[in-house]
Amino acid sequence: MDLAYTPRQKAFREEVRAWLAANLPREPLASYDTREGFEQHREWERKLFDARLSMVIWPEALGGRGCDLIEWLIFEEEYYGAGAPMRVNQNGQLLLGPTLIEFGTEEQKARFLPRMASSEDMWAQGWSEPNAGSDMAAITSKAILSADGTHYVVNGQKTWSTRASFADWLFGLFRSDPGSSRHHGLSYLAVPLDAPGVTIRPIQALNGKQAFAEIFFDDVKVPVENRIGDEGQGWHVAMATAGFERGLLLRSPARFQYTARRLVELYKANREVADRDPSIRDAVIEAWTGTEAYALSAYHTVGRLAKGARIGAEASTNKIFWSELDLKMHETAMRILGPFAELTGDAPEAREAARWLDGFLFAQAGPIYAGTNEIQRNIIAERMLGLPK
Amino acid sequence: MDFTFTDDQLTFREAVSRFLMTEAAPEMLREIWETDSGRSPELRKNIAEQGLTALSVPEDCGGLGMDDVAWALMTQELGYYAIPDSLADAAYVAAGLITALPAGTASREEWLARIAEGSIRIAVGHPVNPLVADANPANLLLLADGDAVHAVPREQVDVEANPSIDLSRRLARVRWTPATATLIADGESGRALWAQTLNRGVLSAAGQLLGLAQRMLDLSVDYVAQRKQFGKPIGSFQAVKHHLADVATKIEFAKPVLYRAAYALAHGEAGADARVSHAKLACGEAAWLAARHGIQVHGAMGYTWEVDLQMFMKRAWALDAAWGDRGFHKARVADAILVEGAALGPGHTFEE
Ligand SMILES: Cc1cc2nc3c(=O)[nH]c(=O)nc-3n(C[C@H](O)[C@H](O)[C@H](O)COP(=O)(O)OP(=O)(O)OC[C@H]3O[C@@H](n4cnc5c(N)ncnc54)[C@H](O)[C@@H]3O)c2cc1C
């Protein structure tokens, strides 16, 4: 155990810090759940990419910087610590990206990854269907290989696809063997969202914005080169993605530590009001202890990975931990803000309340997306503790 | 930056675990519970023969010179097996205090040598604990008179037993009169010694609580896999699964907090108090949840004397408030994070 950063790690931190100080947008970007905000975030991603800071853990040849996971944690600390914009393309970059690196052909990596790193291509996820939510193996959308074997013909419907109204591509699972059921006969495809036969219908989310969409496929032709992994092996490939998602990458600790810091500041600025309810102080303390625990767990895991360990079902404890923590922190902020908490960004008296409200609304979804927390508890019980099905 | 244990440290933990598995089996615990002293000279002798009393003692006094990080592993094992012995009080907490005395103070070197060979029991009367654990069987007591530290032979104190629900804990009110002959440190240095001693005591309790949590989870997993109702193992019912998944999650996120605290102590970091208190809170909460959910999934069996779960629950309930209750530790964390200019947020987990 040696908890000092190396000179190289320190220098990297300084570099990132200096770059962010010089390049952060002066004004906050518009919400990425709007077309305008989405494009602003795309521009910001491009800027990060040009500085080779968009995907620091990817190899240089793919538009990354070849950093190890400790450096990635450092990057995230500086990034969120500086209050930098949310990462609009993270479903592609953090979920599909590692999947392609593990399962993609060389051609696919070259075709998709650099454009993903630069956000020239923005990616939406296509897992859920109207009748396949938690039970993802119930999906029925089909991708049938053409007789000449050159392309799939896709029919069916996906739903809840985050920012699909604005995205360029979709990745997800389709049933390529029509006679199959459950986890078998599925293939993992990348589908361009401007292909003929694709219809996208935005769904308004809790915040009134087009945060996700349903997608209809009507005889959409998808070249066979867009299949990731083997035909019929889609479930296996998708599970790797789900692992990345629940595990470390999607929710690095820094984002929550930043929220905890803001919460402590909010509490200190409003102590007279907040202390009338003693449970608020407790919750503020727990914001710090919880986010530190999450960060420590990430460093511990990264260290174990570096020594050759693999993340197993314990990734599911991560998902529960961060989503409940994030919710609790935002609930606490709402309680401190009291009668101002309901004010939206349009309210002249909202001040910092509107930002907390946005975060509060999104935090409601944390225990639902990326596999609900009930499903995670099932996984922990069955795969980590070995309890019977 | 490497926040993991070395192979040597993990092997050491394995060895301790294997040793305690046979030496401190639940049947043995029950036997020792029934004795007047609540202590087994035989067990202490075996522990000493394994070299476990010598862990913290400096090498030049016949010890192994291990630091707090090793104790973060060791104390989890002591908790997991709920050993009926205050080993960590002497071998870790008291050894730490005595080691920190200037060379030649009182019988410093002799005490350390005797701790290492396991021939002395030392009770620690830190003011945070109203009662002193193992005061009766102790040979020597480290007691506080304000900031002053006294090393008082057992014969010079009056001890009144205060039985605990955990029969392995032997608590006593200690009455004594400070004398210059027993003074080993005072003023600034006394205050510093008590502060370090507090942190070691807290870390020791935290590690034991985490080990207890894991033990109660393991016992519960075993039980629900084997007990059948409605024609299947109760462990297949989702409500039962989720109870235990929540315990596993709490444990998972308490571990690294304990390790971070141990490192902070070993390296004398300025922020060690808050890290150590955080560890105590996290491990205590994990242990209490493991007890609550553990008894729930055991049904009435969990409410009996007969089923082993009780031994671990009782230790967990007791240790949660030993070396400072939750209010005490929350206040220490609050002091650190609410102070003007506190280093909070991303990037301050390892550097202040
Ligand atoms: C903000 C947001 C963004 C999303 N983005 C995407 C995206 O980009 N792409 C995508 O494909 N999907 C996305 N989703 C969908 C998400 O993956 C699903 O909502 C999730 O898998 C749950 O499915 P469901 O909504 O159908 O709920 P259901 O499966 O109907 O679940 C409803 C409730 O029943 C419980 N439940 C269901 N089955 C069980 C069980 N076996 N045991 C115990 N409890 C159970 C659930 O835990 C939940 O509490 C997003 C969702 C949200 C909220």
Short mmCIF file of N, CA, C and O and ligand atoms in Angstrom, two decimals, chain A residues 91 125-128 132-135 159-162 212 362 365 368-375 378, chain B residues 238 242, ligand 1:
data_model
loop_
_atom_site.label_atom_id
_atom_site.label_comp_id
_atom_site.label_asym_id
_atom_site.label_seq_id
_atom_site.Cartn_x
_atom_site.Cartn_y
_atom_site.Cartn_z
N ASN A 91 -22.48 7.15 -23.06
CA ASN A 91 -23.01 5.81 -23.31
C ASN A 91 -22.22 5.11 -24.40
O ASN A 91 -21.96 3.91 -24.34
N GLN A 125 -28.17 3.99 -26.77
CA GLN A 125 -28.23 2.56 -26.44
C GLN A 125 -29.61 2.00 -26.76
O GLN A 125 -30.60 2.61 -26.40
N GLY A 126 -29.62 0.80 -27.30
CA GLY A 126 -30.89 0.16 -27.62
C GLY A 126 -31.03 -1.21 -27.00
O GLY A 126 -30.83 -2.23 -27.66
N TRP A 127 -31.36 -1.22 -25.72
CA TRP A 127 -31.63 -2.50 -25.07
C TRP A 127 -33.13 -2.67 -24.83
O TRP A 127 -33.75 -3.62 -25.29
N SER A 128 -33.69 -1.71 -24.08
CA SER A 128 -35.07 -1.87 -23.61
C SER A 128 -36.07 -1.86 -24.75
O SER A 128 -35.90 -1.17 -25.75
N ALA A 132 -39.66 -5.60 -22.62
CA ALA A 132 -38.39 -6.11 -22.13
C ALA A 132 -37.65 -4.99 -21.42
O ALA A 132 -36.91 -4.22 -22.04
N GLY A 133 -37.91 -4.87 -20.13
CA GLY A 133 -37.23 -3.86 -19.32
C GLY A 133 -36.19 -4.55 -18.46
O GLY A 133 -35.10 -4.87 -18.93
N SER A 134 -36.57 -4.82 -17.23
CA SER A 134 -35.66 -5.59 -16.37
C SER A 134 -35.36 -6.94 -16.99
O SER A 134 -34.25 -7.46 -16.87
N ASP A 135 -36.36 -7.47 -17.64
CA ASP A 135 -36.20 -8.79 -18.27
C ASP A 135 -35.70 -8.61 -19.70
O ASP A 135 -36.44 -8.81 -20.67
N THR A 159 -36.97 1.23 -26.81
CA THR A 159 -37.53 2.38 -26.10
C THR A 159 -36.59 2.87 -24.99
O THR A 159 -35.59 2.20 -24.71
N TRP A 160 -36.91 3.99 -24.45
CA TRP A 160 -36.11 4.63 -23.37
C TRP A 160 -34.68 4.90 -23.79
O TRP A 160 -33.78 4.91 -22.97
N SER A 161 -34.46 5.09 -25.07
CA SER A 161 -33.08 5.23 -25.53
C SER A 161 -32.62 6.68 -25.30
O SER A 161 -33.12 7.62 -25.91
N THR A 162 -31.66 6.81 -24.40
CA THR A 162 -31.23 8.14 -23.94
C THR A 162 -30.70 9.00 -25.09
O THR A 162 -29.80 8.58 -25.82
N PHE A 212 -35.19 11.01 -23.62
CA PHE A 212 -35.05 9.73 -24.32
C PHE A 212 -36.09 9.59 -25.41
O PHE A 212 -36.91 10.51 -25.63
N PHE A 362 -32.95 14.03 -11.98
CA PHE A 362 -32.18 12.97 -12.64
C PHE A 362 -31.82 11.86 -11.64
O PHE A 362 -31.78 10.68 -12.00
N ALA A 365 -33.82 8.73 -11.36
CA ALA A 365 -33.67 7.66 -12.35
C ALA A 365 -32.52 6.71 -12.01
O ALA A 365 -32.48 5.59 -12.51
N ILE A 368 -33.11 3.23 -11.25
CA ILE A 368 -33.89 2.53 -12.27
C ILE A 368 -33.05 2.12 -13.48
O ILE A 368 -33.08 0.97 -13.91
N TYR A 369 -32.28 3.08 -14.03
CA TYR A 369 -31.54 2.72 -15.25
C TYR A 369 -30.31 1.89 -14.92
O TYR A 369 -29.95 1.73 -13.76
N ALA A 370 -29.69 1.38 -15.97
CA ALA A 370 -28.51 0.51 -15.83
C ALA A 370 -28.82 -0.72 -14.98
O ALA A 370 -27.96 -1.24 -14.27
N GLY A 371 -30.04 -1.23 -15.09
CA GLY A 371 -30.45 -2.38 -14.29
C GLY A 371 -30.96 -1.88 -12.95
O GLY A 371 -30.20 -1.27 -12.20
N THR A 372 -32.24 -2.08 -12.65
CA THR A 372 -32.80 -1.48 -11.43
C THR A 372 -32.06 -2.03 -10.21
O THR A 372 -31.42 -3.09 -10.26
N ASN A 373 -32.18 -1.32 -9.11
CA ASN A 373 -31.46 -1.74 -7.91
C ASN A 373 -32.01 -3.05 -7.35
O ASN A 373 -31.28 -3.79 -6.69
N GLU A 374 -33.27 -3.34 -7.65
CA GLU A 374 -33.80 -4.64 -7.22
C GLU A 374 -33.07 -5.76 -7.99
O GLU A 374 -32.69 -6.78 -7.40
N ILE A 375 -32.90 -5.52 -9.28
CA ILE A 375 -32.19 -6.52 -10.08
C ILE A 375 -30.75 -6.67 -9.59
O ILE A 375 -30.20 -7.77 -9.51
N ASN A 378 -30.68 -8.82 -6.62
CA ASN A 378 -30.78 -10.24 -7.01
C ASN A 378 -29.41 -10.77 -7.43
O ASN A 378 -29.02 -11.87 -7.06
N GLN B 238 -36.98 -13.56 -2.52
CA GLN B 238 -36.31 -12.31 -2.81
C GLN B 238 -36.15 -11.39 -1.59
O GLN B 238 -35.13 -10.71 -1.46
N HIS B 242 -32.58 -9.87 -0.61
CA HIS B 242 -32.29 -8.43 -0.59
C HIS B 242 -31.77 -7.98 0.77
O HIS B 242 -30.90 -7.11 0.85
C1 LIG C 1 -33.22 8.02 -17.38
C2 LIG C 1 -33.28 6.69 -18.02
C3 LIG C 1 -32.48 6.44 -19.11
C4 LIG C 1 -32.54 5.22 -19.75
N1 LIG C 1 -31.77 5.02 -20.86
C5 LIG C 1 -31.87 3.86 -21.53
C6 LIG C 1 -31.16 3.68 -22.74
O1 LIG C 1 -30.43 4.56 -23.18
N2 LIG C 1 -31.32 2.53 -23.43
C7 LIG C 1 -32.12 1.53 -22.95
O2 LIG C 1 -32.20 0.52 -23.59
N3 LIG C 1 -32.83 1.66 -21.82
C8 LIG C 1 -32.72 2.81 -21.10
N4 LIG C 1 -33.44 2.98 -19.95
C9 LIG C 1 -34.38 1.94 -19.54
C10 LIG C 1 -33.91 1.12 -18.35
O3 LIG C 1 -32.89 0.27 -18.72
C11 LIG C 1 -35.15 0.39 -17.82
O4 LIG C 1 -36.01 1.36 -17.30
C12 LIG C 1 -34.81 -0.61 -16.74
O5 LIG C 1 -34.09 -1.70 -17.27
C13 LIG C 1 -36.08 -1.13 -16.05
O6 LIG C 1 -37.00 -1.60 -16.96
P1 LIG C 1 -38.52 -1.06 -16.93
O7 LIG C 1 -38.46 0.41 -16.94
O8 LIG C 1 -39.24 -1.75 -17.98
O9 LIG C 1 -39.06 -1.47 -15.51
P2 LIG C 1 -39.68 -2.88 -15.09
O10 LIG C 1 -38.76 -3.95 -15.53
O11 LIG C 1 -41.08 -2.94 -15.50
O12 LIG C 1 -39.57 -2.75 -13.53
C14 LIG C 1 -40.53 -2.03 -12.73
C15 LIG C 1 -40.25 -2.33 -11.27
O13 LIG C 1 -40.35 -3.75 -11.04
C16 LIG C 1 -39.16 -4.25 -10.49
N5 LIG C 1 -38.84 -5.59 -11.00
C17 LIG C 1 -38.90 -6.04 -12.26
N6 LIG C 1 -38.43 -7.29 -12.33
C18 LIG C 1 -38.07 -7.64 -11.09
C19 LIG C 1 -37.49 -8.81 -10.52
N7 LIG C 1 -37.17 -9.90 -11.23
N8 LIG C 1 -37.23 -8.79 -9.20
C20 LIG C 1 -37.52 -7.71 -8.45
N9 LIG C 1 -38.05 -6.59 -8.92
C21 LIG C 1 -38.33 -6.56 -10.24
C22 LIG C 1 -38.10 -3.28 -10.94
O14 LIG C 1 -36.96 -3.32 -10.11
C23 LIG C 1 -38.82 -1.96 -10.86
O15 LIG C 1 -38.82 -1.50 -9.55
C24 LIG C 1 -33.40 4.21 -19.28
C25 LIG C 1 -34.19 4.46 -18.17
C26 LIG C 1 -34.15 5.68 -17.54
C27 LIG C 1 -35.02 5.92 -16.36
#
